[in-house]
PDB file of C-alpha atoms in Angstrom:
ATOM      1  CA  UNK M   1      82.617  85.733 102.499  1.00  0.00           C
ATOM      2  CA  UNK M   2      81.388  85.576  99.614  1.00  0.00           C
ATOM      3  CA  UNK M   3      77.937  86.167  99.172  1.00  0.00           C
ATOM      4  CA  UNK M   4      76.313  83.453  97.181  1.00  0.00           C
ATOM      5  CA  UNK M   5      75.910  85.343  93.429  1.00  0.00           C
ATOM      6  CA  UNK M   6      77.406  83.064  90.757  1.00  0.00           C
ATOM      7  CA  UNK M   7      78.303  86.673  88.906  1.00  0.00           C
ATOM      8  CA  UNK M   8      80.525  87.783  91.520  1.00  0.00           C
ATOM      9  CA  UNK M   9      84.163  87.122  90.577  1.00  0.00           C
ATOM     10  CA  UNK M  10      86.849  87.475  92.557  1.00  0.00           C
ATOM     11  CA  UNK M  11      89.696  89.543  92.361  1.00  0.00           C
ATOM     12  CA  UNK M  12      93.967  89.832  92.801  1.00  0.00           C
ATOM     13  CA  UNK M  13      96.963  91.432  92.584  1.00  0.00           C
ATOM     14  CA  UNK M  14     100.247  90.984  92.391  1.00  0.00           C
ATOM     15  CA  UNK M  15     102.697  93.052  91.372  1.00  0.00           C
ATOM     16  CA  UNK M  16     106.347  90.675  92.596  1.00  0.00           C
ATOM     17  CA  UNK M  17     108.665  90.332  92.897  1.00  0.00           C
ATOM     18  CA  UNK M  18     108.475  94.160  94.364  1.00  0.00           C
ATOM     19  CA  UNK M  19     111.746  95.067  94.540  1.00  0.00           C
ATOM     20  CA  UNK M  20     111.280  95.330  90.902  1.00  0.00           C
ATOM     21  CA  UNK M  21     108.160  96.278  89.635  1.00  0.00           C
ATOM     22  CA  UNK M  22     108.307  99.805  91.886  1.00  0.00           C
ATOM     23  CA  UNK M  23     112.292 100.210  92.355  1.00  0.00           C
ATOM     24  CA  UNK M  24     112.184 103.905  92.194  1.00  0.00           C
ATOM     25  CA  UNK M  25     108.938 104.631  93.310  1.00  0.00           C
ATOM     26  CA  UNK M  26     108.362 107.481  95.055  1.00  0.00           C
ATOM     27  CA  UNK M  27     104.981 107.002  96.734  1.00  0.00           C
ATOM     28  CA  UNK M  28     106.982 103.499  97.528  1.00  0.00           C
ATOM     29  CA  UNK M  29     108.783 102.915 101.511  1.00  0.00           C
ATOM     30  CA  UNK M  30     112.461 104.162 100.952  1.00  0.00           C
ATOM     31  CA  UNK M  31     113.107  99.821 100.405  1.00  0.00           C
ATOM     32  CA  UNK M  32     111.927  99.682  97.186  1.00  0.00           C
ATOM     33  CA  UNK M  33     114.048 102.591  95.745  1.00  0.00           C
ATOM     34  CA  UNK M  34     116.933 100.713  94.883  1.00  0.00           C
ATOM     35  CA  UNK M  35     117.112 100.756  91.243  1.00  0.00           C
ATOM     36  CA  UNK M  36     119.176  99.374  88.740  1.00  0.00           C
ATOM     37  CA  UNK M  37     117.142  96.388  89.392  1.00  0.00           C
ATOM     38  CA  UNK M  38     116.893  93.691  85.684  1.00  0.00           C
ATOM     39  CA  UNK M  39     114.398  90.213  85.355  1.00  0.00           C
ATOM     40  CA  UNK M  40     115.582  88.566  85.306  1.00  0.00           C
ATOM     41  CA  UNK M  41     118.533  88.860  87.615  1.00  0.00           C
ATOM     42  CA  UNK M  42     121.570  87.890  88.844  1.00  0.00           C
ATOM     43  CA  UNK M  43     122.291  91.074  86.352  1.00  0.00           C
ATOM     44  CA  UNK M  44     126.235  90.182  84.804  1.00  0.00           C
ATOM     45  CA  UNK M  45     127.327  93.050  86.874  1.00  0.00           C
ATOM     46  CA  UNK M  46     126.978  93.035  90.249  1.00  0.00           C
ATOM     47  CA  UNK M  47     124.155  96.098  91.891  1.00  0.00           C
ATOM     48  CA  UNK M  48     125.626  98.263  94.145  1.00  0.00           C
ATOM     49  CA  UNK M  49     123.415  99.482  96.509  1.00  0.00           C
ATOM     50  CA  UNK M  50     123.331 103.071  96.519  1.00  0.00           C
ATOM     51  CA  UNK M  51     124.724 103.751 100.825  1.00  0.00           C
ATOM     52  CA  UNK M  52     122.893 107.149 100.588  1.00  0.00           C
ATOM     53  CA  UNK M  53     119.131 105.096 100.205  1.00  0.00           C
ATOM     54  CA  UNK M  54     120.091 103.343 103.333  1.00  0.00           C
ATOM     55  CA  UNK M  55     118.699 100.280 102.910  1.00  0.00           C
ATOM     56  CA  UNK M  56     117.199  97.685 105.429  1.00  0.00           C
ATOM     57  CA  UNK M  57     119.267  94.248 106.466  1.00  0.00           C
ATOM     58  CA  UNK M  58     116.645  92.947 104.593  1.00  0.00           C
ATOM     59  CA  UNK M  59     116.896  94.652 101.369  1.00  0.00           C
ATOM     60  CA  UNK M  60     120.906  94.492 101.544  1.00  0.00           C
ATOM     61  CA  UNK M  61     120.727  90.922 101.364  1.00  0.00           C
ATOM     62  CA  UNK M  62     117.492  90.189  99.043  1.00  0.00           C
ATOM     63  CA  UNK M  63     120.001  92.538  97.048  1.00  0.00           C
ATOM     64  CA  UNK M  64     122.694  90.052  97.106  1.00  0.00           C
ATOM     65  CA  UNK M  65     120.599  87.725  96.766  1.00  0.00           C
ATOM     66  CA  UNK M  66     119.306  88.357  93.504  1.00  0.00           C
ATOM     67  CA  UNK M  67     123.922  89.182  92.653  1.00  0.00           C
ATOM     68  CA  UNK M  68     124.407  85.935  93.275  1.00  0.00           C
ATOM     69  CA  UNK M  69     121.265  83.354  92.068  1.00  0.00           C
ATOM     70  CA  UNK M  70     120.974  81.619  89.621  1.00  0.00           C
ATOM     71  CA  UNK M  71     118.047  82.455  87.276  1.00  0.00           C
ATOM     72  CA  UNK M  72     116.005  80.175  89.356  1.00  0.00           C
ATOM     73  CA  UNK M  73     116.220  80.839  92.087  1.00  0.00           C
ATOM     74  CA  UNK M  74     117.537  84.891  92.149  1.00  0.00           C
ATOM     75  CA  UNK M  75     113.944  86.920  93.476  1.00  0.00           C
ATOM     76  CA  UNK M  76     113.706  89.143  90.969  1.00  0.00           C
ATOM     77  CA  UNK M  77     112.500  86.285  88.357  1.00  0.00           C
ATOM     78  CA  UNK M  78     109.199  84.353  88.506  1.00  0.00           C
ATOM     79  CA  UNK M  79     110.173  82.581  91.629  1.00  0.00           C
ATOM     80  CA  UNK M  80     108.286  85.347  92.773  1.00  0.00           C
ATOM     81  CA  UNK M  81     105.604  85.122  91.369  1.00  0.00           C
ATOM     82  CA  UNK M  82     105.094  81.059  89.866  1.00  0.00           C
ATOM     83  CA  UNK M  83     104.257  80.222  93.530  1.00  0.00           C
ATOM     84  CA  UNK M  84     100.817  82.860  94.341  1.00  0.00           C
ATOM     85  CA  UNK M  85      99.522  82.365  90.852  1.00  0.00           C
ATOM     86  CA  UNK M  86      99.777  78.588  91.500  1.00  0.00           C
ATOM     87  CA  UNK M  87      97.814  79.121  95.146  1.00  0.00           C
ATOM     88  CA  UNK M  88      95.383  81.588  93.628  1.00  0.00           C
ATOM     89  CA  UNK M  89      94.078  78.933  90.949  1.00  0.00           C
ATOM     90  CA  UNK M  90      93.928  76.275  93.478  1.00  0.00           C
ATOM     91  CA  UNK M  91      91.792  78.565  96.005  1.00  0.00           C
ATOM     92  CA  UNK M  92      89.770  79.308  92.017  1.00  0.00           C
ATOM     93  CA  UNK M  93      89.235  75.210  91.936  1.00  0.00           C
ATOM     94  CA  UNK M  94      88.388  74.541  96.310  1.00  0.00           C
ATOM     95  CA  UNK M  95      86.301  77.683  95.218  1.00  0.00           C
ATOM     96  CA  UNK M  96      84.644  77.256  92.896  1.00  0.00           C
ATOM     97  CA  UNK M  97      84.891  80.863  91.824  1.00  0.00           C
ATOM     98  CA  UNK M  98      86.928  82.840  88.956  1.00  0.00           C
ATOM     99  CA  UNK M  99      89.542  84.210  89.757  1.00  0.00           C
ATOM    100  CA  UNK M 100      90.760  87.723  87.248  1.00  0.00           C
ATOM    101  CA  UNK M 101      93.930  89.049  88.544  1.00  0.00           C
ATOM    102  CA  UNK M 102      92.793  92.769  88.221  1.00  0.00           C
ATOM    103  CA  UNK M 103      95.774  94.513  88.805  1.00  0.00           C
ATOM    104  CA  UNK M 104     100.464  93.804  87.403  1.00  0.00           C
ATOM    105  CA  UNK M 105     102.747  95.321  85.999  1.00  0.00           C
ATOM    106  CA  UNK M 106     106.557  97.092  86.725  1.00  0.00           C
ATOM    107  CA  UNK M 107     107.131 100.628  87.429  1.00  0.00           C
ATOM    108  CA  UNK M 108     108.502 102.676  84.402  1.00  0.00           C
ATOM    109  CA  UNK M 109     111.651 103.416  86.342  1.00  0.00           C
ATOM    110  CA  UNK M 110     113.418  99.766  85.439  1.00  0.00           C
ATOM    111  CA  UNK M 111     114.787  99.405  81.672  1.00  0.00           C
ATOM    112  CA  UNK M 112     112.012  98.672  79.180  1.00  0.00           C
ATOM    113  CA  UNK M 113     113.449  95.491  77.580  1.00  0.00           C
ATOM    114  CA  UNK M 114     113.478  94.217  81.968  1.00  0.00           C
ATOM    115  CA  UNK M 115     110.481  95.530  82.349  1.00  0.00           C
ATOM    116  CA  UNK M 116     109.154  93.880  78.902  1.00  0.00           C
ATOM    117  CA  UNK M 117     109.971  90.236  80.335  1.00  0.00           C
ATOM    118  CA  UNK M 118     108.733  89.979  82.622  1.00  0.00           C
ATOM    119  CA  UNK M 119     105.403  91.256  81.270  1.00  0.00           C
ATOM    120  CA  UNK M 120     105.906  87.971  79.495  1.00  0.00           C
ATOM    121  CA  UNK M 121     106.986  86.162  82.058  1.00  0.00           C
ATOM    122  CA  UNK M 122     103.972  87.457  84.242  1.00  0.00           C
ATOM    123  CA  UNK M 123     101.391  86.766  80.615  1.00  0.00           C
ATOM    124  CA  UNK M 124     102.649  83.824  80.490  1.00  0.00           C
ATOM    125  CA  UNK M 125     102.480  82.432  84.179  1.00  0.00           C
ATOM    126  CA  UNK M 126      99.376  83.409  84.487  1.00  0.00           C
ATOM    127  CA  UNK M 127      97.940  82.505  81.082  1.00  0.00           C
ATOM    128  CA  UNK M 128      99.355  78.927  82.257  1.00  0.00           C
ATOM    129  CA  UNK M 129      97.224  79.083  85.327  1.00  0.00           C
ATOM    130  CA  UNK M 130      93.951  80.150  84.010  1.00  0.00           C
ATOM    131  CA  UNK M 131      94.306  82.585  84.941  1.00  0.00           C
ATOM    132  CA  UNK M 132      92.487  85.805  83.421  1.00  0.00           C
ATOM    133  CA  UNK M 133      94.923  89.376  83.767  1.00  0.00           C
ATOM    134  CA  UNK M 134      94.438  92.967  83.363  1.00  0.00           C
ATOM    135  CA  UNK M 135      97.723  95.302  82.826  1.00  0.00           C
ATOM    136  CA  UNK M 136      98.014  97.973  84.926  1.00  0.00           C
ATOM    137  CA  UNK M 137      98.467 101.254  83.888  1.00  0.00           C
ATOM    138  CA  UNK M 138      98.307 102.573  80.239  1.00  0.00           C
ATOM    139  CA  UNK M 139      99.966 105.679  79.993  1.00  0.00           C
ATOM    140  CA  UNK M 140     101.332 106.899  83.337  1.00  0.00           C
ATOM    141  CA  UNK M 141     103.721 105.581  86.056  1.00  0.00           C
ATOM    142  CA  UNK M 142     103.533 101.123  84.743  1.00  0.00           C
ATOM    143  CA  UNK M 143     102.802 102.517  81.674  1.00  0.00           C
ATOM    144  CA  UNK M 144     102.013 100.134  78.461  1.00  0.00           C
ATOM    145  CA  UNK M 145     101.954 103.009  75.402  1.00  0.00           C
ATOM    146  CA  UNK M 146     103.949 105.783  74.411  1.00  0.00           C
ATOM    147  CA  UNK M 147     101.820 108.839  73.555  1.00  0.00           C
ATOM    148  CA  UNK M 148     104.290 110.261  71.994  1.00  0.00           C
ATOM    149  CA  UNK M 149     104.614 107.547  69.340  1.00  0.00           C
ATOM    150  CA  UNK M 150     101.505 107.191  69.506  1.00  0.00           C
ATOM    151  CA  UNK M 151     101.707 103.033  69.632  1.00  0.00           C
ATOM    152  CA  UNK M 152     102.939 100.702  72.132  1.00  0.00           C
ATOM    153  CA  UNK M 153     106.146 100.610  74.321  1.00  0.00           C
ATOM    154  CA  UNK M 154     109.327  98.153  73.192  1.00  0.00           C
ATOM    155  CA  UNK M 155     108.493  94.955  73.337  1.00  0.00           C
ATOM    156  CA  UNK M 156     105.107  95.607  75.012  1.00  0.00           C
ATOM    157  CA  UNK M 157     103.561  94.614  72.412  1.00  0.00           C
ATOM    158  CA  UNK M 158     104.960  91.633  71.906  1.00  0.00           C
ATOM    159  CA  UNK M 159     104.574  91.262  75.642  1.00  0.00           C
ATOM    160  CA  UNK M 160     101.143  90.752  76.436  1.00  0.00           C
ATOM    161  CA  UNK M 161     100.530  88.802  73.305  1.00  0.00           C
ATOM    162  CA  UNK M 162     102.272  86.974  71.500  1.00  0.00           C
ATOM    163  CA  UNK M 163     104.666  87.377  68.002  1.00  0.00           C
TER     164      UNK M 163
END
């Protein structure tokens, strides 16, 4: 139950598609240890799961869908988060509460072009639903900023703020 205070804003986080956004992250479970996942799917060449990772059957099924389904139905595409953002918008409208998407992002184990594609797609969908947003994070594991060159990583400024 939210307090009856008009100054309260609800904050949500979303990291879907999790197999893309957290691929290779050491602090998560073995379910997302597979790397080489692009956004959006499908990949130009099928991703072959690393047998040493001993992935669970449902993860292998996700990878099979990622390898074979067209972008519109692919689990590494807008499909992973569009309905979630629509739900947040509907919840906000129903309860009359503003919502802020306080975290979204993709770990730097993903290739930079796919990360930029993801950030652009996610930002556009959030804005289409009139949801304010913030990325996670500035210069650590999900970084936007290239500290060495003192500028945004390739494609990130355009992805988040347009041309």
